[in-house]
């Protein structure tokens, strides 16, 4: 078996980057020539986590072939969220915590998904199942992923299994999760110095829902108004993306990490239907989703149901 | 959470039936109201295994809803192999050892696939991971599944992990795997008393390969010629199924369980292409695939590649 690349989704978040590093390390310990790589830019939050635990960002790739024939996906499975030439390589493993869609293989594979809040929680189990000790700095990365995906343990995606994993990892990493976590989230919510292009693409994901093509971008913020007051410029950008990708809906979600509400800008022919599904009206293309912080658990299922 | 039905694929083989029983039992021990059911008739081989270990056949269902809202799939994931109303219920778990295709969910789920020869091998791990003891009679069923899927440990799908699981399960079940296994396979290969309709449907599975709709039926036999001499009648049946389901290919595979070759009848517009992929010519719609016993590992990947 030749080298295997391990990567998370495009527009990688902290879980995608750290899961690639953490799982590649585990596979190396088990004898595989595995290398963690990434499919996009590192966010401010992820850069903070990598820096705190002494890691460099993984190498950026645009294509997997012909460098390798085999890849491992972490933190995603949907083809449109993955490397562009996914069809040219063999997916031999997936470790993920999302719904399964637009994913198909010719051969049997190792697929491990669990309905938990973070890939790191599953990786924590896999280390145990294989009897491999988690190094201190990798535990720090895995803890960072759980903090990121759960908005410091407050998202409805956060399960009892995530809580136990976070406790174990914080102990190994020797970190106060609350203190460290708030600093990390603040680093990610610092939107100064971000261009609007970056804001709408940093954590954007595409979905197919029924016949509809949907893109949902999410940013965390401390001052939501600082983002929303640039609505006019943002709409120009979103409309150009809608046209270019022939989207039925672009949902731009700005999540207040302190009060846990999200302000959204919804554009595209499915925008009204989308907001109706959340029982809120769309005013001037915007709405507030009270208590909604999780794209995966609170937005994608509702939209999938509404648009199918 | 209400009752959850656990089932394997249509035209169930021994692994599908026994995995449903074995996993439903494990889930019951973990507190779930789980019931094993089946989507089709029990084969002679499976009936033998159930009888040996004191089990009745699970209840036959045609639809999952409205009886339940949630289901667990074992030994399959492709929609066309599953219950007809799969879209009306939520798949909360999958335990499988096949490729992933035509499978999609709205929500995150527990998905456990491993590239091993049998679902029972994965279930053996799950019992350990949850610290639940495998009862003697369930171990017998799980061993039966491994024997069935591996044609008594001879199929190329049979891995080191399957071998270890079979050893452990034989010890728990207190069974001589070779002696018991040959008797079980013979019970399954006894085709006397089977109608031709039963032969071509007993272990038939549908696949989508590229744009092609393919059905592959497999029977095990000791006297392959007893089946092949009825080719003319079989072809009439296959052609009517091709017409009814608008198939591009029907591959009827008769596997000699003693010498491990398969004789095939290939019909449909893709029949020539299919056999070319196996480097054999089609003579009078028939061919011999030397050393081919595994649909999953030796037939489906080759056809998928050839027809894509």
Coordinates of C-alpha atoms in Angstrom, one line a residue:
Chain A
X1 CA 0.0 0.0 0.0
X2 CA 1.4 3.4 -1.0
X3 CA 1.0 6.7 0.8
X4 CA -2.5 7.6 1.9
X5 CA -3.7 11.2 2.3
X6 CA -6.1 12.1 5.2
X7 CA -8.2 15.2 4.9
X8 CA -11.3 16.9 6.1
X9 CA -13.8 19.0 4.1
X10 CA -13.2 22.1 1.9
X11 CA -13.3 25.4 3.9
X12 CA -11.9 23.4 6.7
X13 CA -12.9 24.2 10.3
X14 CA -11.0 23.2 13.4
X15 CA -12.4 19.7 13.5
X16 CA -11.5 19.0 9.9
X17 CA -7.9 20.1 10.3
X18 CA -7.3 18.6 13.7
X19 CA -9.1 15.3 12.8
X20 CA -6.8 14.9 9.8
X21 CA -3.7 15.4 11.9
X22 CA -5.0 13.2 14.8
X23 CA -6.2 10.3 12.6
X24 CA -3.1 10.4 10.4
X25 CA -1.0 10.1 13.5
X26 CA -3.0 7.1 14.7
X27 CA -2.8 5.4 11.3
X28 CA 1.0 6.0 11.3
X29 CA 1.3 4.3 14.7
X30 CA -0.7 1.4 13.1
X31 CA 1.9 1.2 10.3
X32 CA 0.2 3.1 7.5
X33 CA 2.1 5.7 5.5
X34 CA -0.5 8.4 6.2
X35 CA -0.2 12.1 5.8
X36 CA -2.6 14.8 7.0
X37 CA -3.4 17.4 4.3
X38 CA -6.0 20.1 3.9
X39 CA -8.4 21.4 1.2
X40 CA -8.4 25.0 2.1
X41 CA -7.3 28.0 4.2
X42 CA -6.9 27.8 7.9
X43 CA -9.3 29.9 10.0
X44 CA -8.1 32.3 12.7
X45 CA -9.6 29.9 15.3
X46 CA -7.7 26.9 13.9
X47 CA -4.5 28.8 13.6
X48 CA -4.8 29.7 17.3
X49 CA -5.3 26.0 18.2
X50 CA -2.4 24.8 16.0
X51 CA -0.2 27.5 17.5
X52 CA -1.1 26.7 21.1
X53 CA -0.1 23.0 20.7
X54 CA 2.9 23.5 18.5
X55 CA 1.6 22.3 15.1
X56 CA 2.1 23.7 11.6
X57 CA -0.8 23.7 9.3
X58 CA -1.0 20.5 7.1
X59 CA 0.0 20.9 3.5
X60 CA -2.6 22.3 1.1
X61 CA -3.6 20.1 -1.8
X62 CA -5.9 20.7 -4.7
X63 CA -6.0 17.2 -6.0
X64 CA -5.3 13.8 -4.5
X65 CA -4.3 11.9 -7.7
X66 CA -1.9 11.1 -9.1
X67 CA 0.1 11.6 -5.9
X68 CA -1.8 8.9 -4.2
X69 CA -4.4 6.2 -5.1
X70 CA -6.0 6.0 -1.7
X71 CA -7.5 8.6 0.7
X72 CA -9.2 8.7 4.0
X73 CA -11.9 11.2 4.6
X74 CA -12.5 12.7 8.1
X75 CA -15.3 15.0 9.2
X76 CA -17.2 14.8 5.9
X77 CA -18.4 12.3 3.2
X78 CA -20.4 14.4 0.7
X79 CA -18.5 14.5 -2.6
X80 CA -19.1 18.2 -3.2
X81 CA -17.4 19.0 0.1
X82 CA -14.4 16.8 -0.7
X83 CA -11.4 17.0 -3.0
X84 CA -12.3 17.8 -6.6
X85 CA -10.9 14.6 -8.0
X86 CA -12.4 12.2 -5.4
X87 CA -13.7 10.0 -8.2
X88 CA -10.1 9.3 -9.3
X89 CA -9.0 7.8 -6.0
X90 CA -10.2 5.1 -3.7
X91 CA -11.7 6.1 -0.4
X92 CA -10.5 3.4 2.0
X93 CA -11.8 4.9 5.2
X94 CA -14.2 7.5 6.5
X95 CA -14.5 8.8 10.1
X96 CA -17.3 11.3 10.3
X97 CA -20.2 12.6 12.4
X98 CA -22.5 14.0 9.7
X99 CA -25.4 12.7 7.7
X100 CA -24.4 10.5 4.7
X101 CA -25.2 11.8 1.2
X102 CA -23.7 11.9 -2.2
X103 CA -21.2 9.3 -1.2
X104 CA -20.6 6.1 -3.1
X105 CA -17.9 3.5 -3.4
X106 CA -17.2 0.5 -5.6
X107 CA -15.6 -1.5 -2.9
X108 CA -16.2 -2.2 0.8
X109 CA -14.5 0.2 3.1
X110 CA -14.0 1.1 6.8
X111 CA -16.7 3.7 7.5
X112 CA -17.2 4.9 11.1
X113 CA -19.8 7.5 11.7
X114 CA -21.5 8.3 15.0
X115 CA -24.2 10.8 15.8
X116 CA -21.9 12.8 18.1
X117 CA -20.9 16.5 18.1
X118 CA -17.4 16.1 16.8
X119 CA -15.1 13.8 14.9
X120 CA -12.5 14.1 17.7
X121 CA -15.0 12.2 20.0
X122 CA -14.9 9.2 17.6
X123 CA -11.2 9.5 17.2
X124 CA -10.8 9.3 21.0
X125 CA -12.6 6.0 20.9
X126 CA -10.5 4.7 18.0
X127 CA -7.3 5.5 19.9
X128 CA -8.6 3.4 22.7
X129 CA -9.8 0.5 20.5
X130 CA -6.4 0.3 19.0
X131 CA -4.6 0.7 22.3
X132 CA -2.6 3.7 21.1
X133 CA -1.8 6.5 23.6
X134 CA -2.9 10.0 22.6
X135 CA 0.1 12.4 22.8
X136 CA -0.4 15.5 24.9
X137 CA -0.3 17.9 22.0
X138 CA -2.7 15.8 19.9
X139 CA -5.1 15.7 22.8
X140 CA -5.0 19.5 22.8
X141 CA -6.0 19.6 19.1
X142 CA -8.8 17.1 19.7
X143 CA -10.1 19.1 22.6
X144 CA -10.0 22.2 20.4
X145 CA -12.1 20.5 17.9
X146 CA -14.8 19.6 20.4
X147 CA -14.8 23.2 21.8
X148 CA -15.1 24.5 18.3
X149 CA -17.9 22.2 17.1
X150 CA -19.9 22.7 20.3
X151 CA -19.3 26.4 20.7
X152 CA -17.7 25.7 24.1
X153 CA -20.1 22.9 25.0
X154 CA -23.2 24.8 24.4
X155 CA -24.5 23.5 21.0
X156 CA -27.4 21.0 20.8
X157 CA -25.0 18.8 18.9
X158 CA -22.9 18.3 22.1
X159 CA -23.6 14.9 23.5
X160 CA -22.7 13.1 26.7
X161 CA -20.1 11.2 24.7
X162 CA -18.5 14.5 23.6
X163 CA -18.5 15.7 27.2
X164 CA -16.7 12.6 28.4
X165 CA -14.2 12.8 25.6
X166 CA -13.6 16.5 26.2
X167 CA -12.9 15.8 29.9
X168 CA -10.4 13.0 29.1
X169 CA -8.7 15.1 26.5
X170 CA -8.4 18.2 28.7
X171 CA -6.8 16.0 31.3
X172 CA -4.2 14.6 28.9
X173 CA -3.6 18.0 27.3
X174 CA -3.4 19.6 30.8
X175 CA -5.6 22.5 29.8
X176 CA -8.5 24.3 31.4
X177 CA -11.1 23.8 28.7
X178 CA -13.3 26.8 29.7
X179 CA -10.4 29.3 29.8
X180 CA -8.6 28.0 26.8
X181 CA -11.9 27.4 24.9
X182 CA -13.1 31.0 25.2
X183 CA -9.7 32.3 24.0
X184 CA -9.8 30.0 21.0
X185 CA -13.4 31.0 20.1
X186 CA -12.5 34.7 20.4
X187 CA -9.5 34.2 18.1
X188 CA -12.0 32.7 15.6
X189 CA -14.6 35.4 16.1
X190 CA -12.2 38.2 15.4
X191 CA -13.5 39.2 12.0
X192 CA -11.3 42.3 11.7
X193 CA -9.0 41.9 8.8
X194 CA -11.3 39.5 7.1
X195 CA -12.5 40.5 3.6
X196 CA -16.1 39.9 2.8
X197 CA -15.1 37.2 0.3
X198 CA -13.4 35.4 3.2
X199 CA -16.5 35.8 5.5
X200 CA -18.8 34.2 3.0
X201 CA -16.5 31.4 2.1
X202 CA -14.5 30.5 5.2
X203 CA -16.9 27.9 6.5
X204 CA -19.3 27.5 3.5
X205 CA -20.6 24.1 2.6
X206 CA -22.7 23.0 -0.3
X207 CA -25.7 20.6 0.0
X208 CA -28.1 18.9 -2.3
X209 CA -31.6 18.9 -0.8
X210 CA -34.2 17.3 -2.9
X211 CA -33.8 19.0 -6.2
X212 CA -32.4 22.1 -4.6
X213 CA -28.7 23.2 -4.5
X214 CA -28.0 25.0 -1.3
X215 CA -24.9 26.6 0.2
X216 CA -24.7 27.5 3.8
X217 CA -21.9 29.6 5.2
X218 CA -21.5 30.2 8.9
X219 CA -19.3 32.6 10.8
X220 CA -19.0 33.1 14.5
X221 CA -19.0 36.6 15.8
X222 CA -19.0 38.5 19.1
X223 CA -20.4 41.7 17.4
X224 CA -22.9 40.4 15.0
X225 CA -24.0 43.9 14.0
X226 CA -20.5 44.6 12.7
X227 CA -21.2 41.9 10.1
X228 CA -24.8 42.6 9.4
X229 CA -24.3 46.3 8.7
X230 CA -22.4 45.3 5.6
X231 CA -25.5 43.4 4.3
X232 CA -25.7 45.3 1.0
X233 CA -22.1 44.4 0.0
X234 CA -22.6 40.8 1.3
X235 CA -25.7 40.4 -0.9
X236 CA -23.8 41.4 -4.0
X237 CA -21.3 38.7 -3.2
X238 CA -23.9 36.0 -2.4
X239 CA -25.9 36.8 -5.5
X240 CA -22.8 36.4 -7.7
X241 CA -22.1 33.0 -6.1
X242 CA -25.8 32.0 -6.5
X243 CA -25.5 32.8 -10.2
X244 CA -22.1 31.2 -10.7
X245 CA -23.1 27.9 -8.9
X246 CA -26.8 28.0 -10.0
X247 CA -27.8 27.7 -6.3
X248 CA -31.4 27.7 -5.2
X249 CA -30.5 29.1 -1.8
X250 CA -27.5 30.8 -0.1
X251 CA -27.9 31.0 3.6
X252 CA -25.3 33.2 5.3
X253 CA -25.4 32.5 9.0
X254 CA -23.8 34.8 11.6
X255 CA -23.7 33.1 15.0
X256 CA -23.4 35.2 18.2
X257 CA -21.1 33.0 20.3
X258 CA -22.1 34.8 23.5
X259 CA -25.9 34.7 23.3
X260 CA -26.2 31.7 20.9
X261 CA -28.6 33.2 18.4
X262 CA -27.9 33.4 14.7
X263 CA -28.7 36.2 12.3
X264 CA -29.1 35.0 8.7
X265 CA -29.1 36.5 5.2
X266 CA -31.1 34.3 2.9
X267 CA -31.0 34.7 -0.9
X268 CA -32.2 32.7 -3.9
X269 CA -35.5 31.4 -5.1
X270 CA -35.9 29.1 -2.1
X271 CA -35.2 31.8 0.5
X272 CA -38.8 32.3 1.5
X273 CA -39.5 28.6 1.9
X274 CA -36.3 28.2 3.9
X275 CA -37.2 30.8 6.5
X276 CA -40.8 29.6 6.7
X277 CA -39.4 26.3 7.8
X278 CA -37.9 28.0 10.8
X279 CA -41.2 29.8 11.6
X280 CA -39.7 33.2 11.0
X281 CA -40.5 35.7 8.3
X282 CA -37.8 37.1 6.0
X283 CA -37.5 40.9 6.4
X284 CA -35.2 42.6 3.9
X285 CA -33.7 39.2 3.2
X286 CA -32.7 38.7 6.8
X287 CA -34.1 36.8 9.8
X288 CA -33.0 35.9 13.3
X289 CA -33.0 32.2 14.3
X290 CA -33.2 32.2 18.1
X291 CA -31.1 29.6 19.8
X292 CA -29.8 28.2 16.5
X293 CA -26.0 27.7 16.5
X294 CA -25.6 24.3 14.8
X295 CA -25.7 24.1 11.0
X296 CA -25.7 20.3 11.1
X297 CA -28.3 19.7 13.7
X298 CA -30.5 22.8 13.6
X299 CA -30.3 24.0 10.0
X300 CA -29.6 21.2 7.6
X301 CA -32.3 18.7 8.7
X302 CA -35.0 21.5 8.8
X303 CA -34.0 22.7 5.3
X304 CA -33.7 19.2 3.9
X305 CA -37.2 18.4 5.1
X306 CA -38.6 21.7 3.8
X307 CA -37.0 21.4 0.3
X308 CA -37.5 17.7 -0.4
Chain B
X1 CA -37.9 6.2 21.5
X2 CA -40.4 3.7 20.1
X3 CA -39.8 0.2 18.8
X4 CA -37.0 -0.1 16.2
X5 CA -37.0 -2.8 13.5
X6 CA -33.6 -4.4 12.6
X7 CA -33.3 -6.2 9.2
X8 CA -31.0 -7.3 6.5
X9 CA -31.4 -7.1 2.8
X10 CA -34.2 -8.5 0.5
X11 CA -33.7 -12.1 -0.5
X12 CA -31.9 -12.6 2.8
X13 CA -29.0 -14.8 3.1
X14 CA -27.7 -16.4 6.3
X15 CA -25.7 -13.3 7.3
X16 CA -28.7 -11.0 6.8
X17 CA -31.0 -13.1 9.0
X18 CA -28.6 -13.9 11.7
X19 CA -27.1 -10.4 11.9
X20 CA -30.7 -9.0 12.4
X21 CA -31.2 -11.5 15.3
X22 CA -27.8 -11.0 16.8
X23 CA -27.8 -7.2 16.6
X24 CA -31.4 -6.9 17.9
X25 CA -30.4 -9.0 20.9
X26 CA -27.4 -6.7 21.6
X27 CA -29.5 -3.6 21.3
X28 CA -32.1 -5.1 23.6
X29 CA -29.3 -5.7 26.2
X30 CA -28.4 -2.0 25.8
X31 CA -32.0 -1.0 26.5
X32 CA -33.5 -0.5 23.0
X33 CA -36.9 -1.9 22.1
X34 CA -35.4 -3.7 19.0
X35 CA -37.0 -6.5 17.0
X36 CA -35.3 -8.5 14.3
X37 CA -37.5 -8.9 11.2
X38 CA -36.8 -10.1 7.6
X39 CA -37.6 -8.9 4.1
X40 CA -38.0 -12.2 2.4
X41 CA -38.0 -16.0 2.5
X42 CA -35.5 -18.0 4.5
X43 CA -33.1 -20.2 2.4
X44 CA -32.6 -23.9 3.1
X45 CA -29.1 -23.0 4.5
X46 CA -30.5 -20.4 6.8
X47 CA -33.3 -22.6 8.0
X48 CA -30.7 -25.3 8.8
X49 CA -28.7 -22.8 10.9
X50 CA -31.7 -21.4 12.7
X51 CA -32.9 -25.0 13.5
X52 CA -29.5 -26.1 14.8
X53 CA -29.4 -23.3 17.3
X54 CA -33.0 -23.3 18.3
X55 CA -34.3 -20.1 16.6
X56 CA -37.5 -19.4 14.7
X57 CA -37.3 -17.3 11.6
X58 CA -37.9 -13.6 12.3
X59 CA -41.2 -12.1 11.4
X60 CA -41.6 -11.2 7.7
X61 CA -42.4 -7.5 6.9
X62 CA -43.3 -5.8 3.7
X63 CA -43.2 -2.3 5.1
X64 CA -41.6 -0.7 8.1
X65 CA -43.9 2.3 8.5
X66 CA -46.3 3.1 10.1
X67 CA -45.4 0.3 12.6
X68 CA -42.1 2.1 13.5
X69 CA -40.5 5.4 12.7
X70 CA -36.9 4.1 13.1
X71 CA -35.0 1.2 11.6
X72 CA -31.5 -0.3 11.8
X73 CA -30.0 -1.9 8.6
X74 CA -27.6 -4.8 8.9
X75 CA -25.7 -6.4 6.0
X76 CA -26.8 -3.8 3.4
X77 CA -27.2 -0.2 2.8
X78 CA -28.4 0.2 -0.8
X79 CA -31.9 1.5 -0.9
X80 CA -33.1 -0.9 -3.6
X81 CA -31.9 -3.9 -1.5
X82 CA -33.9 -2.6 1.5
X83 CA -37.5 -2.3 2.6
X84 CA -39.7 -0.6 0.0
X85 CA -40.7 2.3 2.2
X86 CA -37.2 3.1 3.5
X87 CA -37.8 6.8 2.7
X88 CA -40.7 6.9 5.1
X89 CA -38.6 5.9 8.1
X90 CA -35.4 7.1 9.7
X91 CA -32.3 4.9 9.5
X92 CA -30.7 5.4 12.9
X93 CA -27.9 2.8 12.5
X94 CA -26.2 0.7 9.8
X95 CA -23.8 -2.2 10.4
X96 CA -22.5 -3.5 7.2
X97 CA -19.6 -4.9 5.2
X98 CA -20.5 -3.8 1.6
X99 CA -19.7 -0.9 -0.5
X100 CA -21.8 2.2 0.2
X101 CA -24.2 3.4 -2.6
X102 CA -27.7 4.7 -3.0
X103 CA -27.7 5.5 0.6
X104 CA -28.6 8.9 2.0
X105 CA -29.9 10.3 5.3
X106 CA -31.1 13.7 6.5
X107 CA -29.5 13.3 10.0
X108 CA -26.3 12.0 11.5
X109 CA -26.4 8.3 12.3
X110 CA -24.3 5.5 13.6
X111 CA -22.8 3.8 10.6
X112 CA -20.3 1.0 11.1
X113 CA -18.9 -0.6 8.0
X114 CA -15.7 -2.6 7.8
X115 CA -14.1 -4.3 4.8
X116 CA -14.4 -7.8 6.3
X117 CA -16.2 -10.9 5.0
X118 CA -19.2 -10.9 7.2
X119 CA -21.4 -8.7 9.3
X120 CA -21.1 -11.1 12.1
X121 CA -17.4 -10.3 12.4
X122 CA -18.2 -6.7 13.1
X123 CA -21.0 -7.7 15.5
X124 CA -18.5 -9.8 17.4
X125 CA -16.5 -6.6 18.0
X126 CA -19.6 -4.6 18.9
X127 CA -20.5 -7.1 21.6
X128 CA -17.0 -6.6 23.0
X129 CA -17.0 -2.9 22.8
X130 CA -20.3 -2.8 24.8
X131 CA -19.1 -5.5 27.2
X132 CA -22.1 -7.7 26.4
X133 CA -21.5 -11.5 26.5
X134 CA -22.6 -13.4 23.4
X135 CA -25.0 -16.2 24.3
X136 CA -24.1 -19.6 23.1
X137 CA -26.9 -20.0 20.5
X138 CA -26.3 -16.5 19.1
X139 CA -22.6 -17.3 18.7
X140 CA -23.8 -20.3 16.7
X141 CA -25.8 -18.1 14.4
X142 CA -22.9 -15.6 14.0
X143 CA -20.5 -18.5 13.2
X144 CA -23.1 -19.8 10.6
X145 CA -23.0 -16.4 8.9
X146 CA -19.2 -16.4 8.6
X147 CA -19.2 -19.9 7.2
X148 CA -22.0 -18.9 4.7
X149 CA -20.4 -15.7 3.5
X150 CA -16.9 -17.3 3.2
X151 CA -18.1 -20.6 1.7
X152 CA -16.5 -22.3 4.7
X153 CA -13.5 -20.0 4.9
X154 CA -12.5 -20.2 1.3
X155 CA -13.8 -17.0 -0.3
X156 CA -11.3 -14.2 -1.0
X157 CA -13.6 -12.0 1.1
X158 CA -12.5 -14.0 4.1
X159 CA -10.1 -11.9 6.2
X160 CA -7.9 -12.5 9.2
X161 CA -10.5 -10.7 11.3
X162 CA -13.2 -13.1 10.1
X163 CA -10.9 -16.0 10.9
X164 CA -10.4 -14.8 14.5
X165 CA -14.1 -14.1 15.0
X166 CA -15.0 -17.5 13.6
X167 CA -12.6 -19.2 16.1
X168 CA -14.0 -17.2 19.0
X169 CA -17.6 -17.9 18.0
X170 CA -17.0 -21.6 17.4
X171 CA -15.5 -21.9 20.9
X172 CA -18.5 -20.1 22.5
X173 CA -21.0 -22.1 20.4
X174 CA -19.1 -25.3 21.2
X175 CA -19.2 -26.3 17.5
X176 CA -16.7 -27.9 15.1
X177 CA -16.8 -25.3 12.4
X178 CA -15.6 -27.6 9.6
X179 CA -18.0 -30.4 10.3
X180 CA -21.0 -28.1 11.1
X181 CA -20.1 -25.8 8.2
X182 CA -20.1 -28.4 5.5
X183 CA -23.5 -29.8 6.7
X184 CA -24.9 -26.3 6.6
X185 CA -23.6 -25.5 3.1
X186 CA -24.9 -28.8 1.9
X187 CA -28.3 -28.0 3.3
X188 CA -28.2 -24.7 1.3
X189 CA -26.9 -26.4 -1.9
X190 CA -29.7 -28.9 -1.9
X191 CA -31.6 -27.4 -4.8
X192 CA -34.1 -30.3 -5.2
X193 CA -37.5 -29.1 -4.5
X194 CA -36.6 -25.6 -5.6
X195 CA -38.6 -24.1 -8.4
X196 CA -36.7 -22.1 -11.1
X197 CA -38.4 -19.0 -9.8
X198 CA -36.9 -19.6 -6.4
X199 CA -33.5 -20.3 -7.9
X200 CA -33.2 -17.0 -9.7
X201 CA -34.7 -14.9 -6.9
X202 CA -33.4 -16.6 -3.7
X203 CA -30.2 -14.5 -3.4
X204 CA -30.8 -11.9 -6.1
X205 CA -29.6 -8.3 -5.6
X206 CA -30.0 -5.2 -7.7
X207 CA -27.3 -2.8 -8.4
X208 CA -26.9 0.5 -10.2
X209 CA -23.6 0.7 -12.0
X210 CA -23.0 3.9 -13.9
X211 CA -26.1 4.2 -16.0
X212 CA -26.8 0.4 -16.0
X213 CA -29.3 -1.4 -13.9
X214 CA -28.0 -4.8 -13.0
X215 CA -29.3 -7.8 -11.1
X216 CA -27.1 -10.6 -9.9
X217 CA -28.5 -13.8 -8.5
X218 CA -26.3 -16.4 -6.9
X219 CA -27.0 -20.0 -5.9
X220 CA -24.6 -22.5 -4.3
X221 CA -24.6 -26.0 -5.8
X222 CA -22.8 -29.3 -5.5
X223 CA -24.0 -30.4 -8.9
X224 CA -23.8 -27.3 -11.1
X225 CA -24.8 -29.3 -14.1
X226 CA -28.2 -30.1 -12.6
X227 CA -28.9 -26.3 -12.7
X228 CA -27.2 -25.5 -16.0
X229 CA -29.0 -28.2 -17.9
X230 CA -32.2 -26.2 -17.3
X231 CA -30.7 -23.2 -19.0
X232 CA -33.4 -22.8 -21.6
X233 CA -36.2 -22.5 -19.0
X234 CA -34.0 -20.2 -16.8
X235 CA -33.4 -17.9 -19.7
X236 CA -37.1 -17.4 -20.3
X237 CA -37.5 -16.4 -16.6
X238 CA -34.5 -14.1 -16.7
X239 CA -35.6 -12.4 -19.9
X240 CA -39.0 -11.7 -18.3
X241 CA -37.4 -10.2 -15.3
X242 CA -35.1 -8.1 -17.5
X243 CA -38.1 -6.8 -19.4
X244 CA -40.2 -6.1 -16.2
X245 CA -37.4 -4.3 -14.3
X246 CA -35.8 -2.8 -17.4
X247 CA -32.4 -4.3 -16.6
X248 CA -29.3 -3.9 -18.7
X249 CA -27.9 -7.1 -17.3
X250 CA -29.0 -10.2 -15.4
X251 CA -26.1 -12.3 -14.2
X252 CA -27.2 -15.7 -12.8
X253 CA -24.3 -17.2 -11.0
X254 CA -24.1 -20.9 -10.0
X255 CA -21.2 -21.4 -7.6
X256 CA -19.7 -24.9 -7.1
X257 CA -19.1 -25.0 -3.4
X258 CA -16.6 -27.9 -3.7
X259 CA -14.3 -26.6 -6.5
X260 CA -15.0 -22.9 -6.1
X261 CA -15.7 -22.0 -9.7
X262 CA -18.9 -20.3 -10.9
X263 CA -20.9 -20.9 -14.0
X264 CA -22.9 -17.9 -15.2
X265 CA -25.8 -17.2 -17.5
X266 CA -25.6 -13.6 -18.7
X267 CA -28.5 -11.9 -20.4
X268 CA -29.3 -8.3 -21.4
X269 CA -27.7 -5.7 -23.6
X270 CA -24.6 -5.4 -21.3
X271 CA -24.0 -9.2 -21.2
X272 CA -21.1 -9.2 -23.6
X273 CA -19.4 -6.2 -21.9
X274 CA -19.8 -7.9 -18.6
X275 CA -18.1 -11.1 -19.6
X276 CA -15.4 -9.3 -21.4
X277 CA -14.5 -7.6 -18.1
X278 CA -13.9 -11.1 -16.7
X279 CA -11.7 -12.0 -19.7
X280 CA -14.0 -14.8 -20.8
X281 CA -16.1 -15.1 -23.9
X282 CA -19.8 -15.7 -23.7
X283 CA -20.8 -18.9 -25.4
X284 CA -24.5 -19.5 -25.8
X285 CA -25.1 -16.9 -23.0
X286 CA -22.9 -18.8 -20.6
X287 CA -19.4 -18.6 -19.2
X288 CA -17.3 -20.0 -16.5
X289 CA -15.6 -17.7 -14.0
X290 CA -12.7 -19.7 -12.6
X291 CA -12.1 -19.3 -8.9
X292 CA -14.9 -16.7 -8.6
X293 CA -17.1 -17.3 -5.6
X294 CA -17.7 -13.9 -4.2
X295 CA -20.3 -11.6 -5.7
X296 CA -19.2 -8.7 -3.5
X297 CA -15.5 -8.9 -4.0
X298 CA -15.0 -10.6 -7.3
X299 CA -18.1 -9.7 -9.4
X300 CA -19.5 -6.3 -8.3
X301 CA -16.3 -4.3 -8.4
X302 CA -15.3 -5.7 -11.8
X303 CA -18.8 -5.0 -13.3
X304 CA -19.0 -1.6 -11.7
X305 CA -15.7 -0.6 -13.3
X306 CA -16.7 -2.1 -16.7
X307 CA -20.1 -0.5 -16.8
X308 CA -19.3 3.0 -15.5

